[in-house]
Amino acid sequence: MQRLITAREVLAGPVGQRIKDGAVLIDGDTITAAGPREEIERAADDDALRSDHPRHAILPGLINCHVHLAFNCGQHVVDELRATDDSALLLGMAGRAQQALASGVTTVRDLGDRDGLVFQVRAAVERGELLGPRILAAGPPLTPPLGHCWFLGGEVDGPEAIRERIRRNAALGADVIKVMASGGSLTPESVSMREEQFGVAELKLIVREARDAGLPVAAHAHGSDSIAAATEAGVDTIEHCTWMRTGGEGHDRRDDVARAMVERGVRACVATPAKWREFMQVIGPASARNVVQRLRWMDDLGVPLITGTDAGVSHRSGFGDFVEALELYEHVGFPLERIIELATTGSATGIGQGDRIGRIAPGYAADLLVVEGDPLSDLAALREIRLVLTAGRVVPLP
C-alpha cells in the first residue's frame, strides 16, 4: 500500500533542493514521487495511508559512516567486550542499532566488530526480524599480530594472511574492508596512534585484493605518515585522519597529502566523538584548536568529508546522539544546509551508496525522517523527531 507524507517543507538532500508545502509518496520500501503537495496528492491512490505535518520538515535519514556496534559505550569497552559471550553481544548490538535508528540514523557503517557477528545483525534486519537501520559492515578489521584491535579477530601476518582475511571477510558478506593503518588508543600495548602498522606495499596489496572482491577500503589512520601511505595506496576513506606528527609531538597537516586525497577522491571521516565538547575539554585547548583547524583546513583544500562518530568505543560516543556530533560542523562554521547534505547525500555518495540512499527522490529507498521545526534555521530541530521510516517501515519512537 502507498504512503503519502506531507509537510511544510521537503529537504531533498542536496543543498538548495527545498520543496515548500511538499509531499513524498512511498510504495513499499521505495520513494515513488516527491514534489509540491498538490501534485503528489494527485499521484497518490485514494486508499494511500496519509500523514500530514504542517509545521515540519521531511528529510533523508541520517548516515553515520563510522560506528562499532560491538562496543557498548562504556568506560572499559575492551574488557567488557572480551568478557561478553556471542549471544549477549548480539543482543547488545541489536539494541544499539535500534537506538541509532530511533535517533534518525537510518544507515550505519560498522567498521569493525568481533568475528563478524555484525553480519548476523544485518541479516536479521534484512529479513525483517529486527527493525534496525541499514547496516554496511566490515567484519574483523585487518591488523598486525597484537596490533590495534587485534582482539576483534582480524590479525594478519604477511601477504598470504592478508589475502586470506580479505577473502574470509568477503565470504562473510563484507560491504567494505577495514584496515588499521596506524595504532589506536584502545590498544595501548601496540604501537602508538602516531605510528604506522602497515607500509605502502602492504596497503596497496590490501586495496588490490579488496578491489578484486569488489569492495572499497576504509583505513584507520591517525599519524600523518599512515595517512600519506593510505592515500598513496588508493583507499576510499580515511578514518579519524588526525594528522598526528609521526615520531614526535603535535600535528603535521601536510598540504601535499591532502591535495592527493582530493585528486584521488579519498574521503575523510574524522569520527570525532559525539560529545565533542567534553572531549575538547579533556584534550586541552591546543588539541581542541587543532580539531577545528583540521576540519577547516581539509575543507578549504577540498578534501571530501563524510560524517561519523566512532560510536560505541567510549562513553562520549553513543548511538543516540548523532545530532550532537553534527553540531561540531556548525561550531567550525559550516552552513546548516551543508551539514545536512554532508550527513545525507554526501555521506551516501562517500560510502558508495549514492544511488540508493541519502536523497528524497523517485527510486530511492524510503529511509527518511520528519522533524518539527526548521533544521535549516536551528540544527536542534533534528532532535524533534516525529516520524522515522526505514525501508518504508515506521519506527516506534520512545
Coordinates of C-alpha atoms in Angstrom, one line a residue:
M1 CA 0.0 0.0 0.0
Q2 CA 1.1 3.5 -0.7
R3 CA 2.1 6.0 2.0
L4 CA 1.7 9.8 1.5
I5 CA 3.5 12.2 3.8
T6 CA 3.0 15.9 3.5
A7 CA 5.0 18.7 5.3
R8 CA 5.7 22.4 5.4
E9 CA 8.9 21.6 3.6
V10 CA 10.8 18.7 2.0
L11 CA 14.6 18.9 2.1
A12 CA 15.6 16.5 -0.6
G13 CA 19.3 16.2 0.5
P14 CA 21.5 18.2 -1.9
V15 CA 22.0 21.9 -0.9
G16 CA 19.3 24.1 -2.5
Q17 CA 16.8 21.4 -3.1
R18 CA 13.9 22.6 -0.9
I19 CA 10.3 22.0 -1.7
K20 CA 7.8 24.3 0.2
D21 CA 4.5 22.7 1.0
G22 CA 5.8 19.4 -0.2
A23 CA 5.0 15.7 -0.1
V24 CA 6.6 12.3 -0.5
L25 CA 4.8 9.3 -1.9
I26 CA 6.1 5.8 -1.0
D27 CA 5.2 2.4 -2.3
G28 CA 6.6 -0.4 -0.1
D29 CA 10.2 0.3 0.6
T30 CA 10.8 2.8 -2.2
I31 CA 10.1 6.5 -2.8
T32 CA 8.0 6.8 -6.0
A33 CA 7.4 10.6 -6.1
A34 CA 8.4 13.8 -4.3
G35 CA 7.4 17.4 -5.0
P36 CA 4.7 20.0 -4.4
R37 CA 2.0 18.7 -2.2
E38 CA -0.9 19.2 -4.6
E39 CA 1.0 17.4 -7.4
I40 CA 1.9 14.4 -5.3
E41 CA -1.6 14.2 -3.8
R42 CA -3.0 13.7 -7.4
A43 CA -0.5 10.9 -8.0
A44 CA -1.5 9.0 -4.8
D45 CA -4.0 6.3 -4.7
D46 CA -7.3 7.0 -2.9
D47 CA -6.5 4.5 -0.2
A48 CA -2.9 5.6 0.4
L49 CA -2.0 5.9 4.1
R50 CA -1.7 9.6 4.8
S51 CA 0.1 11.7 7.4
D52 CA 0.2 15.5 7.4
H53 CA 2.9 17.5 9.2
P54 CA 2.2 21.2 8.6
R55 CA 4.9 22.5 11.0
H56 CA 7.5 20.0 10.0
A57 CA 10.3 19.1 7.5
I58 CA 10.9 15.9 5.8
L59 CA 14.5 14.9 5.1
P60 CA 16.5 11.8 4.2
G61 CA 17.5 9.5 7.0
L62 CA 20.9 10.5 8.6
I63 CA 24.0 8.4 7.9
N64 CA 26.7 7.6 10.5
C65 CA 29.6 6.3 8.5
H66 CA 31.7 5.1 11.4
V67 CA 30.3 3.0 14.3
H68 CA 31.2 -0.1 16.2
L69 CA 28.0 -1.9 17.3
A70 CA 30.1 -4.5 19.2
F71 CA 31.3 -1.8 21.7
N72 CA 28.9 -0.8 24.5
C73 CA 29.9 2.9 25.0
G74 CA 31.2 2.1 28.5
Q75 CA 34.2 3.1 30.5
H76 CA 36.0 -0.2 29.8
V77 CA 34.8 -1.2 26.4
V78 CA 37.6 -3.6 25.5
D79 CA 37.4 -5.6 28.8
E80 CA 33.6 -5.7 28.6
L81 CA 33.6 -6.8 25.0
R82 CA 36.1 -9.7 25.7
A83 CA 34.0 -10.8 28.7
T84 CA 30.8 -11.0 26.8
D85 CA 29.7 -14.2 25.0
D86 CA 28.3 -14.1 21.5
S87 CA 24.6 -14.4 22.3
A88 CA 24.8 -11.5 24.8
L89 CA 26.9 -9.4 22.4
L90 CA 24.4 -10.0 19.6
L91 CA 21.6 -8.7 21.8
G92 CA 23.6 -5.6 22.7
M93 CA 24.5 -4.9 19.1
A94 CA 20.8 -5.2 18.1
G95 CA 19.8 -2.8 20.8
R96 CA 22.4 -0.2 19.9
A97 CA 21.4 -0.4 16.2
Q98 CA 17.8 0.3 17.2
Q99 CA 18.9 3.2 19.4
A100 CA 20.7 4.7 16.4
L101 CA 17.6 4.2 14.2
A102 CA 15.2 5.9 16.8
S103 CA 17.5 9.0 16.7
G104 CA 17.0 9.4 12.9
V105 CA 20.1 7.5 11.7
T106 CA 18.8 5.1 9.1
T107 CA 22.2 3.9 7.8
V108 CA 25.3 2.9 9.8
R109 CA 28.6 1.7 8.5
D110 CA 30.1 -0.7 11.1
L111 CA 33.9 -0.6 10.8
G112 CA 34.9 -3.4 13.0
D113 CA 33.3 -6.0 15.2
R114 CA 34.2 -9.3 16.8
D115 CA 34.4 -12.2 14.4
G116 CA 31.8 -10.9 12.1
L117 CA 28.8 -11.0 14.4
V118 CA 27.5 -7.8 12.8
F119 CA 26.6 -9.8 9.7
Q120 CA 24.0 -11.7 11.8
V121 CA 22.5 -8.4 13.0
R122 CA 22.4 -7.1 9.4
A123 CA 20.8 -10.3 8.2
A124 CA 18.1 -10.1 10.9
V125 CA 17.3 -6.5 9.7
E126 CA 17.2 -7.5 6.1
R127 CA 14.9 -10.5 6.8
G128 CA 12.5 -8.1 8.7
E129 CA 13.0 -9.9 12.0
L130 CA 14.7 -6.9 13.6
L131 CA 13.7 -3.3 12.9
G132 CA 17.0 -1.6 12.5
P133 CA 19.0 0.8 10.3
R134 CA 20.5 -0.2 7.0
I135 CA 23.9 -1.7 8.0
L136 CA 27.1 -1.7 5.9
A137 CA 29.7 -3.8 7.7
A138 CA 33.4 -4.6 7.5
G139 CA 33.7 -7.5 9.9
P140 CA 37.0 -8.0 11.7
P141 CA 39.5 -5.3 10.7
L142 CA 42.9 -6.2 9.4
T143 CA 45.7 -5.5 11.9
P144 CA 49.2 -7.0 12.6
P145 CA 49.6 -9.6 15.3
L146 CA 48.7 -7.9 18.6
G147 CA 48.1 -4.7 16.7
H148 CA 45.3 -2.2 17.2
C149 CA 42.0 -4.1 18.0
W150 CA 43.7 -7.5 17.5
F151 CA 41.0 -9.0 19.8
L152 CA 38.3 -8.5 17.1
G153 CA 39.8 -11.4 15.2
G154 CA 41.5 -9.8 12.2
E155 CA 45.1 -10.3 12.9
V156 CA 47.2 -10.8 9.7
D157 CA 51.0 -11.5 9.3
G158 CA 52.3 -11.4 5.8
P159 CA 50.8 -11.2 2.3
E160 CA 49.1 -14.6 2.3
A161 CA 47.4 -13.9 5.6
I162 CA 46.2 -10.5 4.3
R163 CA 44.7 -12.2 1.2
E164 CA 43.0 -14.9 3.3
R165 CA 41.5 -12.4 5.7
I166 CA 40.1 -10.3 2.9
R167 CA 38.6 -13.4 1.2
R168 CA 37.1 -14.5 4.5
N169 CA 35.5 -11.1 5.2
A170 CA 34.2 -11.0 1.6
A171 CA 32.7 -14.5 2.1
L172 CA 31.1 -13.4 5.3
G173 CA 29.4 -10.6 3.3
A174 CA 31.5 -7.6 3.9
D175 CA 30.5 -4.3 2.3
V176 CA 33.9 -2.7 3.0
I177 CA 37.4 -3.9 4.1
K178 CA 38.7 -2.1 7.1
V179 CA 42.5 -1.8 7.8
M180 CA 44.2 -0.4 10.9
A181 CA 46.9 1.6 9.1
S182 CA 48.0 3.1 12.4
G183 CA 47.9 2.3 16.1
G184 CA 45.0 3.4 18.3
S185 CA 44.0 4.3 21.8
L186 CA 42.0 1.2 22.5
T187 CA 45.2 -0.9 22.3
P188 CA 47.9 0.9 24.2
E189 CA 50.1 -2.2 24.3
S190 CA 50.5 -2.0 20.5
V191 CA 52.2 0.8 18.5
S192 CA 51.1 4.4 19.3
M193 CA 48.3 6.2 17.4
R194 CA 51.1 8.2 15.6
E195 CA 52.9 5.1 14.2
E196 CA 52.2 3.1 11.1
Q197 CA 51.1 -0.6 11.3
F198 CA 51.3 -1.3 7.6
G199 CA 53.6 0.1 4.9
V200 CA 52.6 1.4 1.5
A201 CA 53.3 -2.0 -0.2
E202 CA 51.0 -3.9 2.2
L203 CA 48.3 -1.3 1.9
K204 CA 48.4 -1.5 -1.9
L205 CA 48.1 -5.3 -1.6
I206 CA 45.0 -4.8 0.6
V207 CA 43.5 -2.4 -1.9
R208 CA 44.1 -4.7 -4.8
E209 CA 42.6 -7.7 -3.0
A210 CA 39.6 -5.7 -1.9
R211 CA 39.1 -4.4 -5.5
D212 CA 39.3 -8.0 -6.8
A213 CA 36.4 -8.8 -4.4
G214 CA 34.5 -5.6 -5.5
L215 CA 34.9 -3.9 -2.1
P216 CA 36.1 -0.4 -1.0
V217 CA 38.7 0.1 1.7
A218 CA 38.4 2.2 4.8
A219 CA 41.7 2.9 6.6
H220 CA 42.0 3.9 10.3
A221 CA 44.9 6.4 10.3
H222 CA 45.9 8.9 12.9
G223 CA 49.6 9.6 12.0
S224 CA 50.5 11.8 9.1
D225 CA 52.7 9.1 7.6
S226 CA 49.9 6.5 7.8
I227 CA 47.5 8.9 6.1
A228 CA 50.1 9.5 3.4
A229 CA 50.6 5.8 2.9
A230 CA 46.8 5.1 2.8
T231 CA 46.3 7.8 0.3
E232 CA 49.1 6.5 -2.0
A233 CA 47.7 3.0 -1.7
G234 CA 44.3 4.3 -3.0
V235 CA 42.0 3.6 -0.1
D236 CA 38.5 5.0 -0.4
T237 CA 38.1 6.6 3.1
I238 CA 40.5 7.6 5.8
E239 CA 39.0 7.3 9.3
H240 CA 40.0 9.8 12.0
C241 CA 42.5 11.5 9.7
T242 CA 44.0 13.2 12.7
W243 CA 47.4 14.3 11.1
M244 CA 49.4 13.5 14.2
R245 CA 53.2 14.0 13.7
T246 CA 54.7 10.6 13.3
G247 CA 57.6 10.0 15.7
G248 CA 57.1 13.3 17.5
E249 CA 54.7 15.6 19.3
G250 CA 51.9 17.8 17.8
H251 CA 50.3 17.6 14.4
D252 CA 51.6 17.7 10.9
R253 CA 49.0 18.8 8.4
R254 CA 50.6 18.1 5.0
D255 CA 49.1 20.1 2.1
D256 CA 50.7 17.7 -0.5
V257 CA 48.9 14.7 1.0
A258 CA 45.6 16.5 1.4
R259 CA 45.8 17.6 -2.2
A260 CA 46.5 14.0 -3.2
M261 CA 43.4 13.0 -1.3
V262 CA 41.4 15.5 -3.3
E263 CA 42.8 14.3 -6.6
R264 CA 42.2 10.6 -5.9
G265 CA 38.7 11.2 -4.3
V266 CA 39.8 9.8 -0.9
R267 CA 37.3 10.9 1.7
A268 CA 37.9 11.8 5.3
C269 CA 35.7 10.7 8.2
V270 CA 37.1 12.5 11.2
A271 CA 34.9 10.3 13.6
T272 CA 35.1 12.9 16.4
P273 CA 33.1 11.7 19.5
A274 CA 29.5 12.9 19.6
K275 CA 30.2 14.6 22.9
W276 CA 32.9 16.6 21.3
R277 CA 32.6 19.5 23.7
E278 CA 33.6 17.2 26.6
F279 CA 36.3 15.6 24.5
M280 CA 37.8 19.0 23.8
Q281 CA 37.9 19.8 27.5
V282 CA 39.8 16.6 28.1
I283 CA 42.4 17.0 25.4
G284 CA 43.1 20.6 26.2
P285 CA 43.0 23.9 24.3
A286 CA 45.8 23.3 21.9
S287 CA 44.5 20.0 20.7
A288 CA 40.9 21.3 20.7
R289 CA 42.0 24.1 18.4
N290 CA 43.6 21.5 16.1
V291 CA 40.2 19.7 15.8
V292 CA 38.6 22.8 14.5
Q293 CA 41.6 23.9 12.3
R294 CA 42.0 20.5 10.8
L295 CA 38.4 20.4 9.6
R296 CA 38.6 23.9 8.2
W297 CA 41.9 23.2 6.5
M298 CA 40.8 20.0 4.9
D299 CA 37.6 21.6 3.7
D300 CA 39.4 24.6 2.4
L301 CA 41.6 22.3 0.3
G302 CA 38.6 20.5 -1.0
V303 CA 39.1 17.1 0.8
P304 CA 35.6 15.4 0.6
L305 CA 34.2 14.8 4.1
I306 CA 31.7 12.2 5.4
T307 CA 30.1 12.1 8.8
G308 CA 30.8 9.6 11.6
T309 CA 31.3 9.4 15.3
D310 CA 33.2 6.1 16.2
A311 CA 30.0 5.3 18.2
G312 CA 30.5 2.6 20.8
V313 CA 34.2 3.0 21.6
S314 CA 33.7 5.3 24.6
H315 CA 31.0 6.9 26.8
R316 CA 31.5 10.1 24.7
S317 CA 30.2 8.4 21.6
G318 CA 26.8 6.9 22.0
F319 CA 24.3 5.7 19.3
G320 CA 21.6 8.2 20.0
D321 CA 23.4 11.5 19.9
F322 CA 24.4 11.9 16.2
V323 CA 22.9 15.4 16.1
E324 CA 25.3 16.5 18.8
A325 CA 28.1 15.3 16.6
L326 CA 26.8 17.3 13.7
E327 CA 26.9 20.4 15.8
L328 CA 30.7 20.3 15.6
Y329 CA 30.4 21.3 12.0
E330 CA 28.2 24.2 13.0
H331 CA 30.9 25.2 15.5
V332 CA 33.5 25.0 12.8
G333 CA 31.4 27.4 10.6
F334 CA 29.7 25.1 8.1
P335 CA 26.3 26.4 6.9
L336 CA 23.4 24.3 8.3
E337 CA 22.1 23.3 4.8
R338 CA 25.6 21.9 4.0
I339 CA 25.8 20.0 7.3
I340 CA 22.5 18.2 6.4
E341 CA 23.8 17.5 3.0
L342 CA 27.0 16.0 4.5
A343 CA 25.0 13.8 6.8
T344 CA 22.8 12.5 4.0
T345 CA 23.7 12.9 0.3
G346 CA 27.4 13.5 0.8
S347 CA 27.9 10.6 3.1
A348 CA 25.8 8.3 0.9
T349 CA 28.0 9.1 -2.0
G350 CA 31.1 8.7 0.1
I351 CA 30.3 5.2 1.1
G352 CA 29.3 4.1 -2.4
Q353 CA 25.5 4.2 -1.8
G354 CA 24.7 7.4 -3.5
D355 CA 22.3 5.8 -5.9
R356 CA 20.2 4.1 -3.2
I357 CA 20.0 6.4 -0.1
G358 CA 20.7 9.9 1.0
R359 CA 18.1 11.7 -1.1
I360 CA 14.4 12.1 -1.4
A361 CA 13.8 11.2 -5.0
P362 CA 11.9 8.6 -7.0
G363 CA 13.7 5.2 -6.9
Y364 CA 15.5 5.9 -3.7
A365 CA 15.0 3.9 -0.5
A366 CA 12.2 5.1 1.8
D367 CA 14.6 6.0 4.6
L368 CA 13.5 9.3 5.9
L369 CA 12.6 11.3 9.0
V370 CA 10.1 14.0 9.8
V371 CA 11.1 16.7 12.3
E372 CA 9.2 19.5 13.9
G373 CA 10.7 23.0 13.2
D374 CA 13.2 24.1 10.6
P375 CA 16.6 22.4 10.8
L376 CA 18.0 24.9 8.3
S377 CA 17.5 27.6 10.9
D378 CA 18.3 25.5 14.0
L379 CA 20.1 22.2 13.8
A380 CA 18.4 21.2 17.1
A381 CA 15.2 20.7 15.2
L382 CA 16.7 17.3 14.1
R383 CA 16.1 16.2 17.7
E384 CA 12.4 16.9 17.4
I385 CA 11.6 13.7 15.5
R386 CA 8.0 12.9 14.8
L387 CA 8.4 10.1 12.3
V388 CA 11.2 7.8 11.1
L389 CA 10.9 5.3 8.2
T390 CA 13.4 2.7 7.4
A391 CA 12.8 0.9 4.1
G392 CA 9.3 2.2 4.3
R393 CA 8.6 0.8 7.8
V394 CA 7.5 3.1 10.6
V395 CA 9.9 3.1 13.5
P396 CA 8.3 3.2 17.0
L397 CA 9.7 6.2 18.8
P398 CA 10.5 6.4 22.6

